[in-house]
Structure formats: C-alpha cells, structure tokens
Short mmCIF file of C-alpha atoms in Angstrom, two decimals:
data_model
loop_
_atom_site.label_atom_id
_atom_site.label_comp_id
_atom_site.label_asym_id
_atom_site.label_seq_id
_atom_site.Cartn_x
_atom_site.Cartn_y
_atom_site.Cartn_z
CA UNK L 49 23.27 -8.50 1.22
CA UNK L 50 26.91 -8.59 0.09
CA UNK L 51 27.91 -6.58 3.15
CA UNK L 52 25.88 -8.87 5.40
CA UNK L 53 27.77 -11.81 3.86
CA UNK L 54 31.05 -10.22 4.99
CA UNK L 55 29.76 -9.86 8.55
CA UNK L 56 27.84 -13.12 8.92
CA UNK L 57 27.30 -15.71 6.17
CA UNK L 58 24.54 -17.35 8.22
CA UNK L 59 22.49 -14.15 8.55
CA UNK L 60 23.08 -13.38 4.85
CA UNK L 61 21.71 -16.79 3.91
CA UNK L 62 18.62 -16.22 6.04
CA UNK L 63 18.10 -12.80 4.47
CA UNK L 64 18.31 -14.24 0.96
CA UNK L 65 15.65 -16.81 1.85
CA UNK L 66 13.58 -14.08 3.52
CA UNK L 67 13.65 -11.74 0.50
CA UNK L 68 12.59 -14.50 -1.90
CA UNK L 69 9.80 -15.58 0.44
CA UNK L 70 8.60 -11.97 0.73
CA UNK L 71 8.41 -11.63 -3.05
CA UNK L 72 6.58 -14.94 -3.45
CA UNK L 73 4.09 -14.13 -0.70
CA UNK L 74 3.33 -10.71 -2.19
CA UNK L 75 2.40 -12.33 -5.50
CA UNK L 76 0.20 -14.87 -3.68
CA UNK L 77 -1.51 -12.19 -1.55
CA UNK L 78 -2.11 -10.10 -4.68
CA UNK L 79 -3.83 -13.04 -6.39
CA UNK L 80 -5.92 -13.92 -3.33
CA UNK L 81 -6.93 -10.29 -2.84
CA UNK L 82 -7.91 -10.05 -6.49
CA UNK L 83 -10.28 -13.02 -6.28
CA UNK L 84 -11.72 -11.95 -2.91
CA UNK L 85 -12.34 -8.45 -4.28
CA UNK L 86 -13.97 -9.94 -7.38
CA UNK L 87 -16.47 -11.89 -5.25
CA UNK L 88 -17.21 -8.88 -3.02
CA UNK L 89 -17.58 -6.51 -6.00
CA UNK L 90 -20.00 -8.84 -7.78
CA UNK L 91 -22.06 -9.07 -4.59
CA UNK L 92 -22.13 -5.28 -4.15
CA UNK L 93 -22.38 -4.06 -7.72
CA UNK L 94 -23.34 -7.09 -9.84
CA UNK L 95 -27.01 -6.15 -10.09
CA UNK L 96 -26.49 -2.42 -10.64
CA UNK L 97 -26.42 -0.69 -14.03
CA UNK L 98 -24.85 2.48 -12.68
CA UNK L 99 -22.18 2.66 -9.97
CA UNK L 100 -18.79 4.22 -9.30
CA UNK L 101 -16.38 2.14 -11.39
CA UNK L 102 -13.45 3.39 -9.34
CA UNK L 103 -14.78 1.87 -6.11
CA UNK L 104 -13.93 -1.82 -6.84
CA UNK L 105 -10.44 -0.82 -8.01
CA UNK L 106 -9.87 1.26 -4.87
CA UNK L 107 -11.06 -1.61 -2.68
CA UNK L 108 -8.71 -3.98 -4.50
CA UNK L 109 -5.65 -1.78 -3.93
CA UNK L 110 -6.33 -1.22 -0.23
CA UNK L 111 -7.28 -4.84 0.43
CA UNK L 112 -4.04 -6.02 -1.18
CA UNK L 113 -1.98 -3.48 0.76
CA UNK L 114 -3.45 -4.43 4.12
CA UNK L 115 -3.18 -8.18 3.52
CA UNK L 116 0.40 -7.81 2.21
CA UNK L 117 1.51 -5.81 5.25
CA UNK L 118 -0.02 -8.29 7.70
CA UNK L 119 1.53 -11.28 5.88
CA UNK L 120 4.89 -9.47 5.68
CA UNK L 121 5.08 -9.06 9.46
CA UNK L 122 3.91 -12.62 10.17
CA UNK L 123 6.31 -14.25 7.68
CA UNK L 124 9.22 -12.06 8.80
CA UNK L 125 8.68 -13.06 12.42
CA UNK L 126 8.63 -16.75 11.50
CA UNK L 127 11.78 -16.45 9.38
CA UNK L 128 13.86 -13.88 11.29
CA UNK L 129 12.29 -13.55 14.74
CA UNK L 130 14.44 -16.28 16.31
CA UNK L 131 17.85 -14.99 15.17
CA UNK L 132 19.98 -14.70 18.29
CA UNK L 133 20.95 -11.10 19.11
CA UNK L 134 18.76 -9.69 16.32
CA UNK L 135 15.31 -9.93 17.81
CA UNK L 136 14.23 -6.60 16.30
CA UNK L 137 15.38 -7.41 12.77
CA UNK L 138 12.08 -8.95 11.66
CA UNK L 139 9.90 -5.94 12.47
CA UNK L 140 12.41 -3.34 11.26
CA UNK L 141 12.71 -4.96 7.82
CA UNK L 142 8.94 -5.55 7.71
CA UNK L 143 8.23 -1.90 8.53
CA UNK L 144 10.65 -0.72 5.83
CA UNK L 145 9.09 -2.97 3.17
CA UNK L 146 5.64 -1.83 4.33
CA UNK L 147 6.59 1.77 3.48
CA UNK L 148 6.77 0.65 -0.14
CA UNK L 149 3.50 -1.28 0.14
CA UNK L 150 1.79 1.81 1.59
CA UNK L 151 3.17 3.84 -1.32
CA UNK L 152 1.48 1.41 -3.69
CA UNK L 153 -1.86 2.33 -2.10
CA UNK L 154 -1.32 6.03 -1.37
CA UNK L 155 -0.10 6.99 -4.86
CA UNK L 156 -3.29 5.74 -6.60
CA UNK L 157 -5.34 7.65 -4.03
CA UNK L 158 -3.43 10.87 -4.73
CA UNK L 159 -3.70 10.22 -8.47
CA UNK L 160 -7.44 9.80 -8.09
CA UNK L 161 -7.71 13.16 -6.34
CA UNK L 162 -6.43 14.83 -9.53
CA UNK L 163 -7.86 12.56 -12.25
CA UNK L 164 -11.16 11.14 -11.02
CA UNK L 165 -14.35 12.28 -12.75
CA UNK L 166 -15.56 13.25 -9.26
CA UNK L 167 -12.41 15.26 -8.53
CA UNK L 168 -12.75 18.99 -7.80
CA UNK L 169 -9.56 19.61 -9.78
CA UNK L 170 -10.96 17.83 -12.85
CA UNK L 171 -14.19 19.83 -12.57
CA UNK L 172 -12.13 23.04 -12.45
CA UNK L 173 -10.41 22.06 -15.72
CA UNK L 174 -13.81 21.30 -17.27
CA UNK L 175 -15.14 24.64 -16.06
CA UNK L 176 -12.14 26.49 -17.55
CA UNK L 177 -12.66 24.63 -20.83
CA UNK L 178 -16.30 25.66 -20.96
CA UNK L 179 -15.88 29.32 -20.03
CA UNK L 180 -12.34 30.25 -21.04
CA UNK L 181 -10.10 30.11 -24.08
CA UNK L 182 -7.47 27.53 -24.92
CA UNK L 183 -4.82 29.31 -22.81
CA UNK L 184 -6.97 29.13 -19.67
CA UNK L 185 -7.70 25.47 -20.33
CA UNK L 186 -3.98 24.64 -20.74
CA UNK L 187 -2.95 26.67 -17.67
CA UNK L 188 -5.60 24.95 -15.57
CA UNK L 189 -4.28 21.56 -16.68
CA UNK L 190 -0.69 22.57 -15.86
CA UNK L 191 -1.69 23.72 -12.38
CA UNK L 192 -3.51 20.46 -11.68
CA UNK L 193 -0.58 18.42 -13.01
CA UNK L 194 1.94 20.29 -10.88
CA UNK L 195 -0.24 19.88 -7.80
CA UNK L 196 -0.46 16.13 -8.35
CA UNK L 197 3.31 15.84 -8.89
CA UNK L 198 3.95 17.80 -5.68
CA UNK L 199 1.73 15.66 -3.46
CA UNK L 200 2.89 12.35 -4.91
CA UNK L 201 6.52 13.45 -4.61
CA UNK L 202 5.92 14.54 -1.02
CA UNK L 203 4.30 11.19 -0.18
CA UNK L 204 7.31 9.31 -1.57
CA UNK L 205 9.72 11.59 0.28
CA UNK L 206 7.95 11.05 3.61
CA UNK L 207 7.91 7.26 3.18
CA UNK L 208 11.60 7.26 2.21
CA UNK L 209 12.35 9.40 5.27
CA UNK L 210 10.54 6.91 7.51
CA UNK L 211 12.53 4.04 5.99
CA UNK L 212 15.77 5.99 6.49
CA UNK L 213 14.94 6.57 10.16
CA UNK L 214 14.12 2.88 10.62
CA UNK L 215 17.46 2.03 8.98
CA UNK L 216 19.22 3.78 11.88
CA UNK L 217 18.12 0.95 14.19
CA UNK L 218 21.26 -0.74 15.64
CA UNK L 219 20.05 -4.15 14.49
CA UNK L 220 20.61 -3.21 10.84
CA UNK L 221 24.10 -1.88 11.56
CA UNK L 222 24.99 -5.26 13.11
CA UNK L 223 24.33 -6.95 9.79
CA UNK L 224 27.41 -5.41 8.16
CA UNK L 225 30.99 -4.40 9.06
CA UNK L 226 31.19 -1.12 11.04
CA UNK L 227 32.94 0.83 8.27
CA UNK L 228 30.02 0.11 5.93
CA UNK L 229 27.24 1.22 8.30
CA UNK L 230 26.40 4.07 5.86
CA UNK L 231 24.95 1.42 3.54
CA UNK L 232 21.99 0.63 5.85
CA UNK L 233 19.76 3.48 4.53
CA UNK L 234 20.65 2.51 0.95
CA UNK L 235 19.54 -1.05 1.69
CA UNK L 236 16.36 0.41 3.22
CA UNK L 237 15.61 2.46 0.09
CA UNK L 238 16.00 -0.72 -1.95
CA UNK L 239 13.52 -2.50 0.31
CA UNK L 240 11.00 0.34 -0.11
CA UNK L 241 11.21 -0.12 -3.89
CA UNK L 242 10.92 -3.87 -3.31
CA UNK L 243 7.72 -3.39 -1.28
CA UNK L 244 6.38 -1.01 -3.91
CA UNK L 245 7.02 -3.55 -6.68
CA UNK L 246 5.33 -6.18 -4.53
CA UNK L 247 2.09 -4.44 -5.49
CA UNK L 248 2.98 -4.99 -9.16
CA UNK L 249 0.28 -7.56 -10.04
CA UNK L 250 -2.46 -5.35 -8.62
CA UNK L 251 -1.00 -2.19 -10.19
CA UNK L 252 -1.06 -3.92 -13.57
CA UNK L 253 -4.65 -5.08 -13.01
CA UNK L 254 -5.75 -1.54 -12.14
CA UNK L 255 -3.71 0.10 -14.91
CA UNK L 256 -5.18 -2.24 -17.53
CA UNK L 257 -8.56 -0.65 -16.75
CA UNK L 258 -7.16 2.83 -17.43
CA UNK L 259 -6.98 2.79 -21.25
CA UNK L 260 -10.53 1.40 -21.42
CA UNK L 261 -11.98 4.21 -19.30
CA UNK L 262 -9.79 6.86 -20.93
CA UNK L 263 -10.96 5.90 -24.41
CA UNK L 264 -14.59 5.62 -23.31
CA UNK L 265 -14.51 9.02 -21.64
CA UNK L 266 -12.75 10.59 -24.63
CA UNK L 267 -15.45 9.27 -26.97
CA UNK L 268 -18.11 10.47 -24.53
#
C-alpha cells in the first residue's frame, strides 16, 4: 500500500477502502453463514440422537468459504472495477484473497483426514495400540502426524504459488513504481494471509468444539 501511494495516491486510497470493506464483509458473511448453518443443521439433525457431529461443522466451513468468495468478487468489482486503466485489478486481488479463503476450508478437511474418528489413519493408530507395544503405537502416531503436516504444507505451498503467479499480472505492477515491482508477490502473500484470517470467526467457532470432543473421547 505504501508503494501504491508513491505511484498513485488515488489508487492507494481506493485500496485502503477496499481492504477495510473486505475485512468487514468477511466478518458479516461469517456471521450470516453461522446462523444459516444453525437453521439447516437443526432441520437435518435436530430430531436425531445419533449423527456425525463433524458434518454440521464441515458444512459451516464450506458454506462460509463459498459465500465469502462470492461476496469478495462482487464487492471488489463494485469498488475497483471502474478504475481507469486497471480493469483487471478487481478480479486479480479477489482471486488472491480467495486463495486464503480456500485454505481456510481445505486445511480443516486435510486435518479431518488424519484426526476424524472415521479416518483410516486414526483406525490404524487404534489397531497398532490394540495389537502392538508402546513403540509401535508411538511410531504409528508419528507417521500419521508427518503425513498430515506434509499434505497441509503442500496445500499451503500450492495456494501461495497460485497467488504468486497471479501477482505477475501487469495490473499489479502498475500499482507501484517500476523499481519496486518485486514487491507484488509479497503483497499477494499478505493478501493470502488476509483471506485466511477472514475465516477467523468460523475457525474459532469450529475450534471451540474441539476441546469438548477431545475430552469426551478421552473419557470414552
């Protein structure tokens, strides 16, 4: 933003407004998605004694991600789509932020693959605990943990790569003086983190359920 100010104070001002609007809208979409998901979940599972407790949380994360991405593109077009000579700016910035929003949905999915009670990896650890000694149990847990770290790290790397490629669009380079064009990918990485943090309210809502289930399952 500081570099954009050097190149064009007007565009910098519009970007500052844009980034605050994006943050505000992400909080609003998170709240709306939460209440919509609550109504849908009660309709689907309210009368059942036994159901997959992970399902409503998964629906909440994906619903929020999809709504946030759609709103991001619409709001960006309304705020930045009419800037003369920068017609592509709105969708480039929206796509970069959306990489972070997608990460907010993909990472819980990958985590679930390695931690869910229905997960094949979790069942392997249980099997090792039942039939092997402590060393086999610990090694099985290490393997599962390393697998999960690999796939989540790979997902983040791919999304950061996509944002870096999008940052090569000429429209981003026009925002700053030519000698500082190297800063465009850095700005993009910041926007990915920004989009990821936009899922903060929902991440907190989902994470608050974690200690409850962890303790219950430990007691069980």
